[in-house]
Coordinates of C-alpha atoms in Angstrom, one line a residue:
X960 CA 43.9 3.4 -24.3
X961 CA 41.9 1.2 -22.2
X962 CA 39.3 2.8 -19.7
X963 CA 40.1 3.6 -16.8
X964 CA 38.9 1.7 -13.3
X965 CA 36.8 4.0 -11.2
X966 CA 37.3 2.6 -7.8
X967 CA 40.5 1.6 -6.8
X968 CA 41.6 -1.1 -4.1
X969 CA 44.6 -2.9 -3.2
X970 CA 45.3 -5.9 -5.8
X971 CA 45.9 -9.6 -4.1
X972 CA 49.2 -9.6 -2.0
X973 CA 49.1 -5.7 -2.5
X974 CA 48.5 -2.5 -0.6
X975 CA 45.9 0.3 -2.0
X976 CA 49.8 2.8 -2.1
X977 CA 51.4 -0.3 -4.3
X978 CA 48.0 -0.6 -6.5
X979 CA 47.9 3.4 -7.2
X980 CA 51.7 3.3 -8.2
X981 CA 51.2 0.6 -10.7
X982 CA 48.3 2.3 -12.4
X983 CA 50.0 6.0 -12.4
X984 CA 53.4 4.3 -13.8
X985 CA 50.4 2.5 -16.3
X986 CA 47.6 5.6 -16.8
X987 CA 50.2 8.5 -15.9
X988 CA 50.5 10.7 -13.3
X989 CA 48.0 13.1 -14.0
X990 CA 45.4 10.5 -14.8
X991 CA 45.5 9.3 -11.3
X992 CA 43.4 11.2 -8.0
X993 CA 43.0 9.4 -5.1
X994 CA 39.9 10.1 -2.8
X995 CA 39.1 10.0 1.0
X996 CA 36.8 7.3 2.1
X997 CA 34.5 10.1 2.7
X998 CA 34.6 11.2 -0.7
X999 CA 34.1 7.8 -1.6
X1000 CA 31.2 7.6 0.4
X1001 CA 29.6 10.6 -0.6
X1002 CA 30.1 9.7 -4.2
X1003 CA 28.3 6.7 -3.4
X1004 CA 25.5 7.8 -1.6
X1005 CA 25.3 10.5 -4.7
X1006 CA 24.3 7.6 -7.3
X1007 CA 22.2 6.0 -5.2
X1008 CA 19.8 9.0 -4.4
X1009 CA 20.0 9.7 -8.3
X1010 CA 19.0 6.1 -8.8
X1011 CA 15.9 6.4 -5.7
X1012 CA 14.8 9.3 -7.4
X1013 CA 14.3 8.3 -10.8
X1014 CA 12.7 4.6 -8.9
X1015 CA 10.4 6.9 -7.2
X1016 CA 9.1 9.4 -10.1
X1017 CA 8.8 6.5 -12.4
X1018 CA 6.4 4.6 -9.3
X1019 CA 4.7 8.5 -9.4
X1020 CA 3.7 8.6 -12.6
X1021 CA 2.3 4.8 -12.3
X1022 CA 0.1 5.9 -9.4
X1023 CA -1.3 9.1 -11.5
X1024 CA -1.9 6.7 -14.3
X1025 CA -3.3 5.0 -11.5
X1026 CA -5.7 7.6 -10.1
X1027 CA -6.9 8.9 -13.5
X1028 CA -8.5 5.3 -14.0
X1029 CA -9.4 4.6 -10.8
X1030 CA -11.6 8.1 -11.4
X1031 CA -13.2 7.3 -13.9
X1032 CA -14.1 3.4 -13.1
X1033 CA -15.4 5.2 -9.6
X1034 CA -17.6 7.8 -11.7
X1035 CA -19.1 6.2 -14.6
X1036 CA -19.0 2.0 -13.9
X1037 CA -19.0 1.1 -9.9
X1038 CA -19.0 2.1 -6.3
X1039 CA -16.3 0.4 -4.3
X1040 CA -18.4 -2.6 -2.3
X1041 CA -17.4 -1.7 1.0
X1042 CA -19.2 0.0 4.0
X1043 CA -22.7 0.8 2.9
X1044 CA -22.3 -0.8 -0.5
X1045 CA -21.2 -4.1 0.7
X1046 CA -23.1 -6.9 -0.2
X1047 CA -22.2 -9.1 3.1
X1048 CA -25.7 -9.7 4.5
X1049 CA -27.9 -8.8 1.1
X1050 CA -27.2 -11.5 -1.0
X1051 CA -28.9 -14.9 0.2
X1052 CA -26.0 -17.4 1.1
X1053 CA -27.9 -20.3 -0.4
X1054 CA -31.8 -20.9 -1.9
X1055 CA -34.5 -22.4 0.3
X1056 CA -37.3 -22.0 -2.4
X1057 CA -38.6 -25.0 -4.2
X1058 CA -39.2 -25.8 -7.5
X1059 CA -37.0 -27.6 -9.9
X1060 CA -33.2 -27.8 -10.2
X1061 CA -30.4 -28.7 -7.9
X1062 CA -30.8 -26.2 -5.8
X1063 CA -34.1 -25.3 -5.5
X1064 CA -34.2 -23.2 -8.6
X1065 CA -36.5 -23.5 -11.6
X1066 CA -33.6 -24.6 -14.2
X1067 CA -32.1 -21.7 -16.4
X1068 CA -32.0 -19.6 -13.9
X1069 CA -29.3 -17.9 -11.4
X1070 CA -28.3 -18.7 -7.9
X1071 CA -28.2 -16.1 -5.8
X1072 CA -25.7 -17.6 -3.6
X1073 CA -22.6 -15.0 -2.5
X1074 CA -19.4 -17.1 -2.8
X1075 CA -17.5 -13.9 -1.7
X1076 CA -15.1 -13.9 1.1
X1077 CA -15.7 -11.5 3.9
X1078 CA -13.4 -9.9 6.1
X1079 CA -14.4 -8.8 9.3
X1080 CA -14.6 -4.9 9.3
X1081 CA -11.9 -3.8 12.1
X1082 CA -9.7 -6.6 11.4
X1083 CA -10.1 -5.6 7.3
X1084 CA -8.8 -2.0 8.7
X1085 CA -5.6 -2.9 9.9
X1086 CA -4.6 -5.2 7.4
X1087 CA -5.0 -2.9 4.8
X1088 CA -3.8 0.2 6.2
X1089 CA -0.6 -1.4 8.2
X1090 CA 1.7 -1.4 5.5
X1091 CA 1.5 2.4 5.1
X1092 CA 3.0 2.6 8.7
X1093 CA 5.2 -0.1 8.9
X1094 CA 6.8 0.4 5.1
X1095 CA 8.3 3.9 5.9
X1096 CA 8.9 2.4 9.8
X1097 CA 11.6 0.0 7.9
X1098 CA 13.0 2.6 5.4
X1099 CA 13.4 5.2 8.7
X1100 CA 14.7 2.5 10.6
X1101 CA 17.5 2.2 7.7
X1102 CA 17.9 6.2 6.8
X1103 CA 18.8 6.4 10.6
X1104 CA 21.4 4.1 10.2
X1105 CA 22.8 5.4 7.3
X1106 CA 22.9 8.6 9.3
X1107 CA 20.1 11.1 7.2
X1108 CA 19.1 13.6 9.9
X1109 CA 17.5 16.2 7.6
X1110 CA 15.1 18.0 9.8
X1111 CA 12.4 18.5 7.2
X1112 CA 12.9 15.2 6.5
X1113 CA 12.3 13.9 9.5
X1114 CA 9.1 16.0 9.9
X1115 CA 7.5 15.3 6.5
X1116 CA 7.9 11.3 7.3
X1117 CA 6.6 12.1 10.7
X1118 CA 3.8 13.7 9.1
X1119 CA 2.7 10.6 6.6
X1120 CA 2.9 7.9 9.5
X1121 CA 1.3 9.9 12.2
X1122 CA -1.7 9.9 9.8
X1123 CA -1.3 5.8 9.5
X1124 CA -1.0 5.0 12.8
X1125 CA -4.2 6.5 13.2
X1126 CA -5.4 4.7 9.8
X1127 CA -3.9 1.5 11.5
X1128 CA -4.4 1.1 15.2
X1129 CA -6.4 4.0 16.9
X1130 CA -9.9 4.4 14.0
X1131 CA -10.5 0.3 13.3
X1132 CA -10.7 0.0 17.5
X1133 CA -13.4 2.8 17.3
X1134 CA -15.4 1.1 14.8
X1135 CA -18.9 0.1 16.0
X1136 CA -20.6 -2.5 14.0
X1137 CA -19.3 -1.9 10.8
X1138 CA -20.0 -4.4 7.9
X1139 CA -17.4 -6.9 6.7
X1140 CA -15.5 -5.6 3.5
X1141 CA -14.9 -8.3 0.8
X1142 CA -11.7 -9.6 0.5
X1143 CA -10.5 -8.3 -2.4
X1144 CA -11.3 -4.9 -1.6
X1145 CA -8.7 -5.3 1.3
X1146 CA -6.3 -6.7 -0.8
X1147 CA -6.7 -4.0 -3.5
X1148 CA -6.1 -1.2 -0.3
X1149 CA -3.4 -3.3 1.3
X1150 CA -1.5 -3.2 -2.4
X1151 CA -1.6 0.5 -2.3
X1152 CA -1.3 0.9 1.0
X1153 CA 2.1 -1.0 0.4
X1154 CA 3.0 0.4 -3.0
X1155 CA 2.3 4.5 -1.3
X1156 CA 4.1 3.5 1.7
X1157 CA 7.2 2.5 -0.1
X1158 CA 6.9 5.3 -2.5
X1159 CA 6.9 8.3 0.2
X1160 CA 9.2 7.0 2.5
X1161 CA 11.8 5.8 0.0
X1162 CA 11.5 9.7 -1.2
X1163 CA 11.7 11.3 2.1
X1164 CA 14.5 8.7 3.0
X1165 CA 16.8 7.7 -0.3
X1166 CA 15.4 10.2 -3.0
X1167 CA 15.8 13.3 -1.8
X1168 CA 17.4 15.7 1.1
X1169 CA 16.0 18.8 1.7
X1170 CA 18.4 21.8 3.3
X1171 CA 17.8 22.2 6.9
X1172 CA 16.4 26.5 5.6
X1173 CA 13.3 24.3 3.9
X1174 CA 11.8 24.8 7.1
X1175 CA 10.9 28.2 6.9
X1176 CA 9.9 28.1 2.9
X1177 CA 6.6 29.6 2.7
X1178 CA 5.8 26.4 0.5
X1179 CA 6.5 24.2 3.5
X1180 CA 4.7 26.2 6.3
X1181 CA 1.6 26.5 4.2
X1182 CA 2.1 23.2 3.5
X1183 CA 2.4 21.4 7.0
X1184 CA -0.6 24.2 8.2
X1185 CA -2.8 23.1 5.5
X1186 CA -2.2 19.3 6.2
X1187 CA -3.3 19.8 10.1
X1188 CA -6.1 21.2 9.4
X1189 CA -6.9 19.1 6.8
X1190 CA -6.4 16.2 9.5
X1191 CA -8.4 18.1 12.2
X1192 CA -11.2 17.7 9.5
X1193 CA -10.8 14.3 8.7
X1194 CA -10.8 13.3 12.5
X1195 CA -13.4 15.2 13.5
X1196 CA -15.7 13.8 10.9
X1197 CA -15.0 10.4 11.4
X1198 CA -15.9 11.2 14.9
X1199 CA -19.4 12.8 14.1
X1200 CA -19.9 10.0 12.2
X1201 CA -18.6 7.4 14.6
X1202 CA -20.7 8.5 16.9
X1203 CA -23.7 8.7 15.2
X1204 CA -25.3 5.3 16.6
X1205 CA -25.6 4.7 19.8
X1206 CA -24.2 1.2 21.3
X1207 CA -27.0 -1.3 20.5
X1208 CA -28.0 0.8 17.3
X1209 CA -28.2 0.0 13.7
X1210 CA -28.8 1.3 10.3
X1211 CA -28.0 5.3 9.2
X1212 CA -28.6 8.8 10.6
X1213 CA -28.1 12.1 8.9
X1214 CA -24.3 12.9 9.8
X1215 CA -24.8 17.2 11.3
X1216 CA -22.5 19.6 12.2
X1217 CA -18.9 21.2 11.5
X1218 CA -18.2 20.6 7.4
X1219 CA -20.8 18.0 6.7
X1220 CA -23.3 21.4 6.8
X1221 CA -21.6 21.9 3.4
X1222 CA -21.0 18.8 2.1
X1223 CA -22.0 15.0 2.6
X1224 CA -18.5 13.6 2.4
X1225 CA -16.8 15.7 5.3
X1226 CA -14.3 13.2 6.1
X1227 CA -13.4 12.8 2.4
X1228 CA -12.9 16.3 2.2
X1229 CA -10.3 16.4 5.0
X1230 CA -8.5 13.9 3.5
X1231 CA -8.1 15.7 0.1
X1232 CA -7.0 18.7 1.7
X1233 CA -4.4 17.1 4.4
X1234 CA -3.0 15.1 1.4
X1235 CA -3.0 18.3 -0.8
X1236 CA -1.2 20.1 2.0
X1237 CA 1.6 17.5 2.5
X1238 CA 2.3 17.8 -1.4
X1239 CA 2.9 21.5 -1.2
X1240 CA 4.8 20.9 2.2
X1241 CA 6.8 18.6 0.3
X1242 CA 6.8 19.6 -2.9
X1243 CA 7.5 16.9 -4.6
X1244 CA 6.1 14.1 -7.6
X1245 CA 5.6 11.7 -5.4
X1246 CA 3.4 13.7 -3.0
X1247 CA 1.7 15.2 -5.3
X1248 CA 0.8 12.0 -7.1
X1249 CA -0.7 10.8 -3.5
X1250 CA -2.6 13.9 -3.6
X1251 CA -3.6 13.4 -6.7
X1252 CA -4.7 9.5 -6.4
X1253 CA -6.0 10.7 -2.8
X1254 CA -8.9 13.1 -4.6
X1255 CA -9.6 10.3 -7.7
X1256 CA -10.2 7.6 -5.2
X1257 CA -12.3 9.5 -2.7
X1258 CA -14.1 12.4 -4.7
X1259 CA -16.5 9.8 -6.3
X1260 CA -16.9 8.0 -3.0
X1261 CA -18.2 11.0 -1.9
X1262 CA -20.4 11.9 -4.5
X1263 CA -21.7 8.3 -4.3
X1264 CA -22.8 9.0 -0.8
X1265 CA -24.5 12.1 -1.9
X1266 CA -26.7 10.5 -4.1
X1267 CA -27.4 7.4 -1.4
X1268 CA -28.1 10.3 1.3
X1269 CA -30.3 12.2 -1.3
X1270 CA -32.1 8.5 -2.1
X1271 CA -32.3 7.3 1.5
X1272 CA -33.6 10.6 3.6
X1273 CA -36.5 12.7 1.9
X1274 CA -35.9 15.6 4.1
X1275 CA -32.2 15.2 3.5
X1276 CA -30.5 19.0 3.5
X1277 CA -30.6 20.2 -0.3
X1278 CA -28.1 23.0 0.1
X1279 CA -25.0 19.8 0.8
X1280 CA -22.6 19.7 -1.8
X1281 CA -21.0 16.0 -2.7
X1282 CA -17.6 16.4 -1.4
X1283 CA -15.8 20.3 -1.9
X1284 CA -17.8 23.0 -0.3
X1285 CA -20.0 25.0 -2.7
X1286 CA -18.3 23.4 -5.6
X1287 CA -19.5 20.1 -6.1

C-alpha cells in the first residue's frame, strides 16, 4: 500500500472536506485523522526545535573542539598579539640604516618592516564584539514574533546581551589610549563573536523552552547569582584597570585592590565565573561549551600576564596567583 501523505490540503478545484473524503474512500476510514491548525502548528514547531537542537549541540561540540585547541596553542606556542603584546609601534615600519641592498640592508638579511594591518583599538572593540549583541537581537526579534514568551527564556537571553552591550558600546568608549589590535585578531574575535552569538540565542530562542517553574530550580538561582557576581567582578576590574593611568599617561602600573590582591588576571577571573554561572543557570551544551571555550581562551591570557607582571615589576606582589585565587 502506498505511504501515506502527512499533511493534507485541498487538491486543485477542491476543498480540504472533498480532499479527506477521497483519501478515506482511498486509505480507509480509520487511516484518516484530521488535525486543527493548532495541532498543525504545534507539530511543526515540534520538528523544528528538534532540528535547532541537534544544529545547536553539533555547533557545541565544534566550539569545545574549539577551546581545547585554542588552550593549548595559548599555553605552549603564542600569546594573542593584542593589548600589551601587540606589535603596533615595536616593529620599525621601514629601514633607514645604510649599507647594501634595496632597502638599506646588508643582502641576506631580513627587513624588519611590519606589513600588518592595524585596527584602531576602540573601533577594533566594537566590531568584534557587535555581533554577540546584534545576532541574538535578530533571533529575539523573530522568537517574539513567533510568539515564545518563556520567562526563563527571556531572562537567560537577557542575561548574555546585557553582558554584550557592555562588551559593545559602553567598555570600547572608556578605553584610554589603548594600542591598535591587528586585524586578524579582530576578525578571528568577530568570527566567534558571531558563531557564539548565533549559537546561544538560537538555543534560548528555537532549541529549547524551559517551563515557566525553571525559575525557582536551585540550578537556575545559583546559576543567575553566580553570573552577577561574576559580572560585578569583571566590571570592577576593568575599572581598576581603566583607571590606572591618568589622562596624559602612558605605559603600565601595578593593577591593586578588590581580586587582583589574589590574582593578576582579575578581570579574567570574572569572566570565567559569570560564564560558568550562566551554564549552570542554563544548564545546557551550549552554555556550557561557552563556559568552557570562555576559561581555554582566557586562563592562558592570564597567566601570560602573570609572567609579563612578574618580568616587568621587581617588587611585583609574589603571593598573586595567575588567574583562579590560590589555585593557579
Amino acid at each position: 500500500m502506498p505511504d501515506m501523505p502527512q499533511v493534507v490540503r485541498g487538491g486543485k478545484g477542491e476543498s480540504v472536506e472533498e480532499t479527506i473524503a477521497k483519501l478515506q474512500e482511498k486509505y480507509g476510514m480509520d487511516r484518516i485523522r484530521t488535525i486543527s491548525g493548532d495541532e498543525f502548528a504545534a507539530q511543526q514547531n515540534a520538528e523544528a526545535m528538534e532540528y535547532n537542537g541537534w544544529m545547536v549541540n553539533t555547533m557545541a561540540w565544534v566550539m569545545i573542539a574549539a577551546g581545547v585547541c585554542s588552550f593549548v596553542a595559548l599555553v605552549f606556542f603564542k600569546t594573542a598579539e593584542y593589548g600589551r603584546y601587540s606589535q603596533a609601534g615595536k616593529k620599525k615600519r621601514a629601514n633607514s640604516s645604510g649599507g647594501g641592498g634595496a632597502e638599506g640592508k646588508p643582502e641576506g638579511e631580513k627587513s624588519n618592516v611590519d606589513n600588518t594591518i592595524y585596527v584602531p583599538a576602540k573601533f577594533g572593540w566594537f566590531i568584534q564584539e557587535a555581533p554577540a549583541f546584534f545576532v541574538p537581537l535578530f533571533n529575539l526579534g523573530e522568537a517574539l514574533l513567533g510568539q515564545t514568551d518563556s520567562t526563563p527564556n527571556m531572562i537567560l537571553l537577557s542575561m548574555f546581551m546585557f553582558h554584550y552591550a557592555n562588551r559593545t558600546f559602553v567598555f570600547p568608549m572608556r578605553l584610554r589610549g589603548g594600542k591598535p589590535s591587528p586585524l586578524h585578531i579582530v576578525a578571528s574575535a568577530f568570527g566567534f563573536c558571531l558563531f557564539n552569538g548565533f549559537l546561544q540565542s538560537r538555543q534560548l530562542t528555537h532549541a529549547h523552552l524551559y517551563e515557566e517553574a525553571w525559575l525557582w530550580d536551585p540550578r537556575f538561582l545559583a546559576g543567575f547569582a553566580l553570573f552577577v557576581l561574576g559580572m560585578y567582578a569583571n566590571w570592577r576590574s576593568d575599572n581598576i584597570l581603566l583607571n590606572l593611568r591618568k589622562p596624559g599617561e602612558t605605559g603600565y602600573k601595578i593593577p591593586k585592590g578588590f581580586m587582583f590582591e589574589y590574582v593578576s588576571g582579575a578581570n579574567f577571573f570574572g569572566e570565567i565565573v559569570e560564564w560558568t554561572g550562566f551554564a549552570i543557570a542554563s544548564w545546557s551544551l551550549p552554555a556550557a561549551a561557552f563556559a568552557l571555550f570562555t576559561f581555554c581562551n582566557t586562563a592562558p591570557r592570564g597567566a601570560a600576564h602573570h609572567q609579563w607582571y612578574l618580568k616587568k615589576f621587581k617588587n611585583y606582589p609574589a603571593s598573586r596567583k595567575a588567574v583562579i585565587p590560590f589555585i593557579w
